mmCIF file of C-alpha atoms in Angstrom:
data_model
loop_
_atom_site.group_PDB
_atom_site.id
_atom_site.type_symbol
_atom_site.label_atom_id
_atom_site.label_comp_id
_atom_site.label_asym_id
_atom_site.label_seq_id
_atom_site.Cartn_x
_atom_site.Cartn_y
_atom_site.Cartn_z
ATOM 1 C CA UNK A 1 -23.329 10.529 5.750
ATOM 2 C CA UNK A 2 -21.574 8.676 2.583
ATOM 3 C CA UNK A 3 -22.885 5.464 1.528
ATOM 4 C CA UNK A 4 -20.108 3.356 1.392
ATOM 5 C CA UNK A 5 -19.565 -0.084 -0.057
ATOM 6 C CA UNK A 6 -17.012 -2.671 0.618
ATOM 7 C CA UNK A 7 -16.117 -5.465 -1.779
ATOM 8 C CA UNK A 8 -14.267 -8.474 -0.325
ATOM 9 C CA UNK A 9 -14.982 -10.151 2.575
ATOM 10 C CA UNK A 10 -11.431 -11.072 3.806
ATOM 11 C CA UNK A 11 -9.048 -9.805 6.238
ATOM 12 C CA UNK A 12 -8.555 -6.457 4.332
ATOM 13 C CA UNK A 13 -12.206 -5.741 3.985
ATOM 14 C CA UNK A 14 -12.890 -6.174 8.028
ATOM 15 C CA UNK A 15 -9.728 -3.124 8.052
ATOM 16 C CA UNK A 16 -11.002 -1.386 6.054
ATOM 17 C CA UNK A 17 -14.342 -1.846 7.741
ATOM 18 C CA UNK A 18 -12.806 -0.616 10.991
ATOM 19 C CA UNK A 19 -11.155 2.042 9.377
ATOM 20 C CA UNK A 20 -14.295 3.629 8.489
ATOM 21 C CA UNK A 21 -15.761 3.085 11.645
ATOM 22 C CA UNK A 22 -13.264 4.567 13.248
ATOM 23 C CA UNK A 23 -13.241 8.367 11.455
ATOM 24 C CA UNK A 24 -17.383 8.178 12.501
ATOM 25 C CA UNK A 25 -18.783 6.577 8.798
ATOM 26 C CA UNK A 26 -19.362 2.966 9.843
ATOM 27 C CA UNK A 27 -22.872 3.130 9.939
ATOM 28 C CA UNK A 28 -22.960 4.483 6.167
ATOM 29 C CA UNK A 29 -21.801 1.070 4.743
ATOM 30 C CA UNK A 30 -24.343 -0.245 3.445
ATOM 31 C CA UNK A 31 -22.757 -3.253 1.954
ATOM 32 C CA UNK A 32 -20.280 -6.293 2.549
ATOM 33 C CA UNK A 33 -20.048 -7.988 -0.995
ATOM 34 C CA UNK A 34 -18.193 -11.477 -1.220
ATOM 35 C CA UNK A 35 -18.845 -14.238 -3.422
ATOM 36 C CA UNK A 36 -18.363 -16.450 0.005
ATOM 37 C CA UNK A 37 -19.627 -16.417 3.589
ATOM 38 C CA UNK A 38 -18.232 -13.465 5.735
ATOM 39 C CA UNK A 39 -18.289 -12.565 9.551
ATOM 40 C CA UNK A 40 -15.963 -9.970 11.815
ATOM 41 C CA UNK A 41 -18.321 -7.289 10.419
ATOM 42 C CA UNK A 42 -19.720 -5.824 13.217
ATOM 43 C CA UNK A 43 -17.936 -2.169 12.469
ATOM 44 C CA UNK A 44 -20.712 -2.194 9.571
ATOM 45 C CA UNK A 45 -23.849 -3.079 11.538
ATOM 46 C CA UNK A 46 -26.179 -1.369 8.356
ATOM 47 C CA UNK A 47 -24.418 -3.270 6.042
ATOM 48 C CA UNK A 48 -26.530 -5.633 3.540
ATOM 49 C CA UNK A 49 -24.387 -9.089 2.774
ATOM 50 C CA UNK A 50 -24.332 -9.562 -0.724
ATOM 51 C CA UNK A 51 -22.553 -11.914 -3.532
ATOM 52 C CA UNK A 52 -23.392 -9.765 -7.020
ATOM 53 C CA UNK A 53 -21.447 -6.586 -7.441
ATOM 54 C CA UNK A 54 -23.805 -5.464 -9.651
ATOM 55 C CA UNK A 55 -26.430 -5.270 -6.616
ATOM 56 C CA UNK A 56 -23.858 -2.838 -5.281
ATOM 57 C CA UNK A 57 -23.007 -0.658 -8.767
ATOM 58 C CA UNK A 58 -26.436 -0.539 -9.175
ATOM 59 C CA UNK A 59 -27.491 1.606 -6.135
ATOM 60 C CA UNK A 60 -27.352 5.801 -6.726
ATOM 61 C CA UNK A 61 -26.899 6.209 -3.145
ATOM 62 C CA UNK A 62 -23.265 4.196 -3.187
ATOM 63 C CA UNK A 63 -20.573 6.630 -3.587
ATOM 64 C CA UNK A 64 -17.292 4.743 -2.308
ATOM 65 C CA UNK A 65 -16.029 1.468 -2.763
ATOM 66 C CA UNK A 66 -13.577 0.054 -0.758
ATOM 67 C CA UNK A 67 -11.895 -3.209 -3.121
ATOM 68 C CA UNK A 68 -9.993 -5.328 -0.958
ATOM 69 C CA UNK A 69 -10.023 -8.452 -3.058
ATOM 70 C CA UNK A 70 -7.487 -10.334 -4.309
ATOM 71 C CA UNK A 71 -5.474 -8.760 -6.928
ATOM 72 C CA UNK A 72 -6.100 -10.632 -9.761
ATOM 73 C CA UNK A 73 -9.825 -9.378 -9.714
ATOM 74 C CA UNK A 74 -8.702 -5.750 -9.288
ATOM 75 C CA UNK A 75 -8.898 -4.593 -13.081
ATOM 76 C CA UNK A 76 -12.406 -5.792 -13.612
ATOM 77 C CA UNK A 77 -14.078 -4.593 -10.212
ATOM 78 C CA UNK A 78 -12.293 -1.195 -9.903
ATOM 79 C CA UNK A 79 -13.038 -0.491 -14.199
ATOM 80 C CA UNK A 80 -16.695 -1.885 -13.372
ATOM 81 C CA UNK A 81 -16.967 0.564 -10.188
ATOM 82 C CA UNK A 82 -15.538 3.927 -11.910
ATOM 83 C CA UNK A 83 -17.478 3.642 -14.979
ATOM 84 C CA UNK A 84 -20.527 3.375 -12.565
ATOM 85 C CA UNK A 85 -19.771 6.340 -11.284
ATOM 86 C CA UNK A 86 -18.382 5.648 -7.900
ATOM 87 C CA UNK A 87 -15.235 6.524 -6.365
ATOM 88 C CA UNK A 88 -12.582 4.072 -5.249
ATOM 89 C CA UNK A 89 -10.210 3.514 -2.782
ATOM 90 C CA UNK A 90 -8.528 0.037 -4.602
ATOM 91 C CA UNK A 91 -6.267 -1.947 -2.284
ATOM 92 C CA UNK A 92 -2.582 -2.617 -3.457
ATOM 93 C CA UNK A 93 -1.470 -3.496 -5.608
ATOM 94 C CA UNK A 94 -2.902 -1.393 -8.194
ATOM 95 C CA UNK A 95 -3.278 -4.949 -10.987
ATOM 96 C CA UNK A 96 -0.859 -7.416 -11.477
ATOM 97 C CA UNK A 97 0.108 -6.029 -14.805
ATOM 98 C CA UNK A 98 0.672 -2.672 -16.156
ATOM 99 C CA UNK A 99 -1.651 -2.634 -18.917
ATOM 100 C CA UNK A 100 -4.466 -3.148 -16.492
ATOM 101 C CA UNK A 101 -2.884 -0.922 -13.614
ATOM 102 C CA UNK A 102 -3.131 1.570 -17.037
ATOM 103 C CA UNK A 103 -6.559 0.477 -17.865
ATOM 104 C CA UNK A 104 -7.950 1.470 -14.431
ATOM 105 C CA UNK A 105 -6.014 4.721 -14.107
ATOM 106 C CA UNK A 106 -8.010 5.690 -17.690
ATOM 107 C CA UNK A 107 -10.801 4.645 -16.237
ATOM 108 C CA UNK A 108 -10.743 6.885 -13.710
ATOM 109 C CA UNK A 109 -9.735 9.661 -15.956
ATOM 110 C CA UNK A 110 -12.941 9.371 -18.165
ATOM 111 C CA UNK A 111 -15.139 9.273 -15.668
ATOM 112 C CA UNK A 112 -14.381 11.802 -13.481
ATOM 113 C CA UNK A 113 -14.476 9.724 -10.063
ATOM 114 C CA UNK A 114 -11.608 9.945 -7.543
ATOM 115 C CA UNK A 115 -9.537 6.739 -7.757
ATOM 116 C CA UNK A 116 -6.664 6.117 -4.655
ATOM 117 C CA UNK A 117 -4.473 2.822 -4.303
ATOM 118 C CA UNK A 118 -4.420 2.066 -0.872
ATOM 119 C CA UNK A 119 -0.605 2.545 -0.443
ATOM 120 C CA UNK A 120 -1.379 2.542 3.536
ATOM 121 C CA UNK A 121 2.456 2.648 4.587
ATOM 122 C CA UNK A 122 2.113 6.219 3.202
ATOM 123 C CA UNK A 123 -0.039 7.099 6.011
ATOM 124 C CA UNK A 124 1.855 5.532 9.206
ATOM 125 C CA UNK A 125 3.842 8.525 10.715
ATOM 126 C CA UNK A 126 7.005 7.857 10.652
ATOM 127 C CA UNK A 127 7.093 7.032 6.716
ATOM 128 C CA UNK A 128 5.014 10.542 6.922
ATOM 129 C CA UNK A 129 7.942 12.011 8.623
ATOM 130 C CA UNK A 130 10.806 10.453 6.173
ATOM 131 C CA UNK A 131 9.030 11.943 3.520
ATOM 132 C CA UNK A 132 8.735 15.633 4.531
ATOM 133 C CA UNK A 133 11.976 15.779 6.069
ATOM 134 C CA UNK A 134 13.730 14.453 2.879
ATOM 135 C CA UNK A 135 11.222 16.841 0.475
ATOM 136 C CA UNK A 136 12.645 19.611 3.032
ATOM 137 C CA UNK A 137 16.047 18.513 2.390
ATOM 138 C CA UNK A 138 16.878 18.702 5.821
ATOM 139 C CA UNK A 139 19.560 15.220 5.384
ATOM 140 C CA UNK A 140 20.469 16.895 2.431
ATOM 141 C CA UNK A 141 21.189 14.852 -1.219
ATOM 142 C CA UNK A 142 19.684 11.102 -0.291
ATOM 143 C CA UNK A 143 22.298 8.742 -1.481
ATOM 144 C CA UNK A 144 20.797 5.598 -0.447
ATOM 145 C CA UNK A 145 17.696 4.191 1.366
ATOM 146 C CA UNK A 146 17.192 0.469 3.008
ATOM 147 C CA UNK A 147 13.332 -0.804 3.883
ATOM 148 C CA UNK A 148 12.380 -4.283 5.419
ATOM 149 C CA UNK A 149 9.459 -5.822 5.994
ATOM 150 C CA UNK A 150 8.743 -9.102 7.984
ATOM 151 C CA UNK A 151 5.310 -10.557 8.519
ATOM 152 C CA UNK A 152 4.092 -14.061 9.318
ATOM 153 C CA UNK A 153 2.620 -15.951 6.482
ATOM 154 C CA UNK A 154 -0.681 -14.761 5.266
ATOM 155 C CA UNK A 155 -4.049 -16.991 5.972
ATOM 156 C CA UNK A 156 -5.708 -16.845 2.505
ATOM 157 C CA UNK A 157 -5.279 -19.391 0.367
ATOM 158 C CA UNK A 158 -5.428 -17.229 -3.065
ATOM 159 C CA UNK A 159 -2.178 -15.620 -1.394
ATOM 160 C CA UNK A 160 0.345 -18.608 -2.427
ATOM 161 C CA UNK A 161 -0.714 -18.257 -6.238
ATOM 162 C CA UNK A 162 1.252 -15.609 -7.905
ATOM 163 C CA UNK A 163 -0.831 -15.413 -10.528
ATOM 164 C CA UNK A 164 -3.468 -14.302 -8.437
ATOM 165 C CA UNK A 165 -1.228 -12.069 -5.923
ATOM 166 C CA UNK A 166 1.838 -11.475 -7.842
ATOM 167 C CA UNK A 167 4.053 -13.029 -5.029
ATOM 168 C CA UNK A 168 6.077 -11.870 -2.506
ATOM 169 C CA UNK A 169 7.616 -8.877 -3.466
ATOM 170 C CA UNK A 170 4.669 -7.256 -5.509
ATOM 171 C CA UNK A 171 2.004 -7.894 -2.794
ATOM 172 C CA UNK A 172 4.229 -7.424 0.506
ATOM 173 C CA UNK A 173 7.483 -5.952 -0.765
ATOM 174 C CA UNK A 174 5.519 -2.923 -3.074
ATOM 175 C CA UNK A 175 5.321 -0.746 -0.079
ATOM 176 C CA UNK A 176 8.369 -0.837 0.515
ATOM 177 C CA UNK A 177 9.677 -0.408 -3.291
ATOM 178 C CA UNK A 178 6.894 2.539 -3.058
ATOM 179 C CA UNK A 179 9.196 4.168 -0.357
ATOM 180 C CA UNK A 180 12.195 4.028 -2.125
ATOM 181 C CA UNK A 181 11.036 6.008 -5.033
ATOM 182 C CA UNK A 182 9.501 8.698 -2.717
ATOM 183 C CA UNK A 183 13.177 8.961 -1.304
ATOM 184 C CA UNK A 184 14.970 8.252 -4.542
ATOM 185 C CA UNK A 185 13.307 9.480 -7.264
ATOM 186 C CA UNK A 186 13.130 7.841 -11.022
ATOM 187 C CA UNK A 187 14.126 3.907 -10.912
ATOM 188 C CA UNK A 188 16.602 2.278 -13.529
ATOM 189 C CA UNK A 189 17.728 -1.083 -13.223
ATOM 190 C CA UNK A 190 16.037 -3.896 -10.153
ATOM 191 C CA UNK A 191 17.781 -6.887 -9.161
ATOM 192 C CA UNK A 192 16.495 -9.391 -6.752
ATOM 193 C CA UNK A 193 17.656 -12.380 -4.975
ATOM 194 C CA UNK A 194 15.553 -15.043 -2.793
ATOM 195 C CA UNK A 195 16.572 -17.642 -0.503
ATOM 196 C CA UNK A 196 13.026 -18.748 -0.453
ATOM 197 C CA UNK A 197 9.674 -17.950 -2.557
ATOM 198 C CA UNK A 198 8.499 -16.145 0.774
ATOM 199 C CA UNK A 199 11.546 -15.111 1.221
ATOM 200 C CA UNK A 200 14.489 -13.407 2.302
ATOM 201 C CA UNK A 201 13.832 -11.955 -0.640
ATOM 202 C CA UNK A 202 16.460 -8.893 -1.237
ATOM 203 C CA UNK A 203 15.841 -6.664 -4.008
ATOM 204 C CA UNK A 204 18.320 -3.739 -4.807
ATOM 205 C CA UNK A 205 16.677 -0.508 -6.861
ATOM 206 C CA UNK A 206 19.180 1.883 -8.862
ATOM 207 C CA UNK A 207 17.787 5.122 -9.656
ATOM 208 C CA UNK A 208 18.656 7.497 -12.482
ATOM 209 C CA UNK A 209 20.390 10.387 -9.571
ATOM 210 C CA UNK A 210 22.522 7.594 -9.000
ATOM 211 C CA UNK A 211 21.087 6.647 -5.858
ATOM 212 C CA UNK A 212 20.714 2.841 -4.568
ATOM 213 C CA UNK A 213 17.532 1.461 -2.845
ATOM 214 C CA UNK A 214 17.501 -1.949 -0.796
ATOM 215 C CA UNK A 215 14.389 -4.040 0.495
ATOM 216 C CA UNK A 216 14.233 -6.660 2.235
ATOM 217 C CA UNK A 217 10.757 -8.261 2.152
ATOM 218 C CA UNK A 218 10.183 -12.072 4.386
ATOM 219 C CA UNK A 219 6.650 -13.368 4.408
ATOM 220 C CA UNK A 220 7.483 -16.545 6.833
ATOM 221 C CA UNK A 221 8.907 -15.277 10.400
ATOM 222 C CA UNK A 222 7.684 -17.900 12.515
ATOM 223 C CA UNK A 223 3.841 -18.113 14.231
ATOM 224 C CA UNK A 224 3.571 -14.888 16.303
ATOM 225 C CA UNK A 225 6.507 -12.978 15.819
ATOM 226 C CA UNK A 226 5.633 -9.119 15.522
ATOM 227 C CA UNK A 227 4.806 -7.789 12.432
ATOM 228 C CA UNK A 228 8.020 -5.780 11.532
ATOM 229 C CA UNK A 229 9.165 -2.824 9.768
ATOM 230 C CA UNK A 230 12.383 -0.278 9.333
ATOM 231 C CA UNK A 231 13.242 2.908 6.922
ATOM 232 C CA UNK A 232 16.717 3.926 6.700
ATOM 233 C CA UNK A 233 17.761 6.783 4.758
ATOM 234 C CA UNK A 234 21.360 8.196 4.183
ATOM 235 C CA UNK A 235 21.761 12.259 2.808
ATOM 236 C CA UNK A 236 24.630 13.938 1.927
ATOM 237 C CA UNK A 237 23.627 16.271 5.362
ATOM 238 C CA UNK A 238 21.903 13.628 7.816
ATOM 239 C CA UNK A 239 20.142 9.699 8.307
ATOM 240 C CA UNK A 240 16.899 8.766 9.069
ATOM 241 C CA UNK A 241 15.979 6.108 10.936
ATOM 242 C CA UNK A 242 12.652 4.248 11.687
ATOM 243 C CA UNK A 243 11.575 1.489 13.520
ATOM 244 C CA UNK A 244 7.502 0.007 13.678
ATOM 245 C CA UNK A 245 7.336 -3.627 15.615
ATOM 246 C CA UNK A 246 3.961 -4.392 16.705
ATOM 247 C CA UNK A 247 3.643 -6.643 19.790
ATOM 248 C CA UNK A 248 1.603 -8.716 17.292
ATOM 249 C CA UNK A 249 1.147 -10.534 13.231
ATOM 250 C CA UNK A 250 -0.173 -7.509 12.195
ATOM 251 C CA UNK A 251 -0.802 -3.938 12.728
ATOM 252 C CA UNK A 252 -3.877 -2.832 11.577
ATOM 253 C CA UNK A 253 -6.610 -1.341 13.939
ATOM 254 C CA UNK A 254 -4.555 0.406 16.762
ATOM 255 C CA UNK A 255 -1.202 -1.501 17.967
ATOM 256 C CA UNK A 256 0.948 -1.015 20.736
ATOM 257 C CA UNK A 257 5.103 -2.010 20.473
ATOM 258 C CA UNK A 258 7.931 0.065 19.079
ATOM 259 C CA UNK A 259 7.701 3.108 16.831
ATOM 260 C CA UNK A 260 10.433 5.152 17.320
ATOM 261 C CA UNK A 261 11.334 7.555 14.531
ATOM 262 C CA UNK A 262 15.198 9.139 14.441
ATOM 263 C CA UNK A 263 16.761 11.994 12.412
ATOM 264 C CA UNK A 264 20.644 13.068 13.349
ATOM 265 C CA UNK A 265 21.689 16.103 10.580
ATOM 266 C CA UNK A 266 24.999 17.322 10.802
ATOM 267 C CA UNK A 267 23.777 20.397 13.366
ATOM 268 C CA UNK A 268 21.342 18.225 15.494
ATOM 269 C CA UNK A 269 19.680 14.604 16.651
ATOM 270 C CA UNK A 270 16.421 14.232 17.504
ATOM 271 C CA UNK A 271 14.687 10.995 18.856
ATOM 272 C CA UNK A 272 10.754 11.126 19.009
ATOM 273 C CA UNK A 273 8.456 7.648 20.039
ATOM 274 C CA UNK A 274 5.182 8.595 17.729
ATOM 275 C CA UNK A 275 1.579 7.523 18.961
ATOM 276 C CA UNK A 276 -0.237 4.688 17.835
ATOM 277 C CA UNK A 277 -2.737 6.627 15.085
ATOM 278 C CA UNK A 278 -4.429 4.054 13.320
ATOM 279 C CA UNK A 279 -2.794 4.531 9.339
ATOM 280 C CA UNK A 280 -5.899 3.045 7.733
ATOM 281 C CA UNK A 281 -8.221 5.674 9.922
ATOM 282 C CA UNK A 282 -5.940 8.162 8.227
ATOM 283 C CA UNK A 283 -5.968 7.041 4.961
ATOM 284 C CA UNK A 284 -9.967 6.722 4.436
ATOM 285 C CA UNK A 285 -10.251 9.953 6.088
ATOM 286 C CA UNK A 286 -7.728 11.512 3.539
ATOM 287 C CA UNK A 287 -9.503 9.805 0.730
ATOM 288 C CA UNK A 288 -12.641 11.087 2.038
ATOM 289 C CA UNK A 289 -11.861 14.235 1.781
ATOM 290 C CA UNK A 290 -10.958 14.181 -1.615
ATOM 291 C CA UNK A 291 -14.091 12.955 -2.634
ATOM 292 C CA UNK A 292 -15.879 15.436 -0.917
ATOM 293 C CA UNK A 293 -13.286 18.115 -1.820
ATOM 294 C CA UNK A 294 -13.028 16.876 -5.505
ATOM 295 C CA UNK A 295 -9.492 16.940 -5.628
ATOM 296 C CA UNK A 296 -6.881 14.575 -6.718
ATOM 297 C CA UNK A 297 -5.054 12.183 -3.994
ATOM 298 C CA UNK A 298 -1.691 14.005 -4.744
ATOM 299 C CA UNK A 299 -0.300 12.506 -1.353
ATOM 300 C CA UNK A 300 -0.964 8.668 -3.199
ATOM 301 C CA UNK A 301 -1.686 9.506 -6.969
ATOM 302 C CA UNK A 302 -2.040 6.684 -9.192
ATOM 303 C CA UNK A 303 1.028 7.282 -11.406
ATOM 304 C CA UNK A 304 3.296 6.210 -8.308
ATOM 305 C CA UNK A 305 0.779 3.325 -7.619
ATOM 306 C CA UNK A 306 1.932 2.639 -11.097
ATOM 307 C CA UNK A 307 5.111 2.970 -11.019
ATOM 308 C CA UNK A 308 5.366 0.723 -7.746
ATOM 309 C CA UNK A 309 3.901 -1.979 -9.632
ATOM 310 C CA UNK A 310 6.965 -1.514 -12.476
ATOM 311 C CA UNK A 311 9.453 -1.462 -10.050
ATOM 312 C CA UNK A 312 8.267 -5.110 -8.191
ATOM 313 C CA UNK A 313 7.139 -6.667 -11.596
ATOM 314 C CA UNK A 314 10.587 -6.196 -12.215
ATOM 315 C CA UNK A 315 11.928 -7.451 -9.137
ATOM 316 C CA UNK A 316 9.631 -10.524 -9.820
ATOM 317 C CA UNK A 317 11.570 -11.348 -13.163
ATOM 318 C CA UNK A 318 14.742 -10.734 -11.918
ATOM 319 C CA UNK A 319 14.028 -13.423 -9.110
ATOM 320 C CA UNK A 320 12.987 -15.850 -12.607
ATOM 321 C CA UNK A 321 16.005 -14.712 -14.636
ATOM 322 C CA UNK A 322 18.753 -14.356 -12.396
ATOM 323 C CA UNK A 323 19.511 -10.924 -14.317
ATOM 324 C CA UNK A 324 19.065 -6.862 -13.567
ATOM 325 C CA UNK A 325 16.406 -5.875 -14.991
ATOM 326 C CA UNK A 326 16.575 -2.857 -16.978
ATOM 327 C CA UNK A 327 13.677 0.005 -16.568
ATOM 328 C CA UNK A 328 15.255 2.672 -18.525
ATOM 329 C CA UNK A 329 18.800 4.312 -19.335
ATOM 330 C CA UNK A 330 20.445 6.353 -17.281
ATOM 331 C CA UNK A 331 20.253 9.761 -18.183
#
């Protein structure tokens, strides 16, 4: 069994917790590290509580680390864990800067260890299914792609500090800027417009094939409203469109509430309701098996985890300058 560590004691460490449980290695982690009191962790029931991450780096037997703290921390912790010669599965954001999203991606590189940025919205099925059916080209040319994102707002305290989360749009709206460069391609120019810090925040991507991206990210739908999410994606040949509304705040572990995934070409329609897999199940058990195949997460490489970040940084400074925000010429 791998010996797994997870480092955070929050809401994202209990997922990610349950994730492992759930794909059968629960009983390999063998630690919960937080520098404050934890509980919820009964999906690790091996685990040893601990506040010094150098308790954790220094055990042999730990080969993963889970990071789920808050973002600020993510440069030190994740640079700290690769050069000790574990593997990593970093939540997102990668860093809250691109010099240290770099600094961890070299990190990696030197040492050898497999590094994945939990980009989780890769792994929910329909997003899945937008993917290889635009890589397929079965909607043709994609001229234009629209994501939102609505969730209630967030417990933890160190959330409401952008310069320990980044804000809005680079902790909540990334995944969704992540999407639009899978369907788009290479970003140009980002412009974003709030009504509110937590939004509506509307940011609007133009990408170098002369393609436009929207997201709409809110982080303050009132007390228990669903946790919400669409993908809409117009070809030259055919539209996608997908719908995820949990009948709760959040959909982590399991959910049950709409999921309903559509694709109309110019021959055909289909309309499919997917099952409930749990997405962070998926991911640790794709991560795990690069690890233990030694190969490089080419589903969620770092460069795009990168390249996320450059996108929503932008977005940020747009929201501070009223201007577009230039990312490169078009070609």
């Amino acid at each position: 069994m791998t010996t797994i560590a997870i480092i955070g004691g929050g809401y994202m460490g209990r997922t990610h917790a349950a994730a492992w449980t759930e794909i059968g290695e629960g009983r390999g982690i063998r630690y919960v590290c937080s520098r404050h009191p934890v509980d919820g962790f009964g999906d690790a029931p091996n685990a040893r509580f601990v506040t010094d991450l150098g308790v954790v780096l220094a055990d042999p037997e730990v080969d993963i680390v889970s990071i789920c703290t808050p973002t600020h921390t993510h440069r030190e912790i994740a640079v700290r864990a690769l050069l000790a010669g574990k593997h990593v599965l970093l939540e997102k954001p990668i860093a809250l800067s691109i010099a240290d999203a770099r600094a961890i991606a070299a990190a990696a590189s030197s040492t050898g260890r497999t590094l994945m940025v939990a980009h989780v919205v890769r792994f929910f099925e329909g997003y899945r299914r937008a993917r290889t059916d635009v890589e397929a080209g079965r909607i043709g040319t994609v001229l234009s792609a629209r994501a939102r994102r609505l969730i209630t707002k967030p417990d933890a305290a160190w959330w409401y500090d952008d310069a320990r989360s980044g804000g809005v749009v680079v902790d909540v709206g990334i995944h969704d800027v992540d999407q639009m460069n899978l369907m788009l391609g290479t970003p140009v120019a980002v412009t974003s417009r709030a009504v509110d810090p937590l939004g509506p925040i509307e940011t609007t991507i133009e990408y170098r094939s002369g393609g436009v991206g929207q997201v709409l990210t809110f982080a303050d739908v009132p007390p228990g409203a669903p946790f919400t999410s669409s993908l809409q994606v117009v070809g030259t040949e055919g539209m996608i469109d997908y719908d995820f509304s949990a009948d709760a705040p959040t959909a982590s572990v399991g959910f049950s509430g709409v999921n309903t995934y559509r694709l109309a070409t110019s021959s055909s329609s289909s309309s499919v309701t997917l099952s409930a897999l749990d997405h962070y199940a998926r991911q640790a058990e794709y991560f795990l098996d690069c690890v233990r195949n030694g190969t490089e997460p080419e589903f969620s490489p770092t460069a795009s985890a990168v390249r996320a970040l450059e996108v929503a940084l932008a977005a940020r400074q747009s929201l501070l300058t009223g201007e577009t925000e230039i990312l490169e010429e078009r070609a």
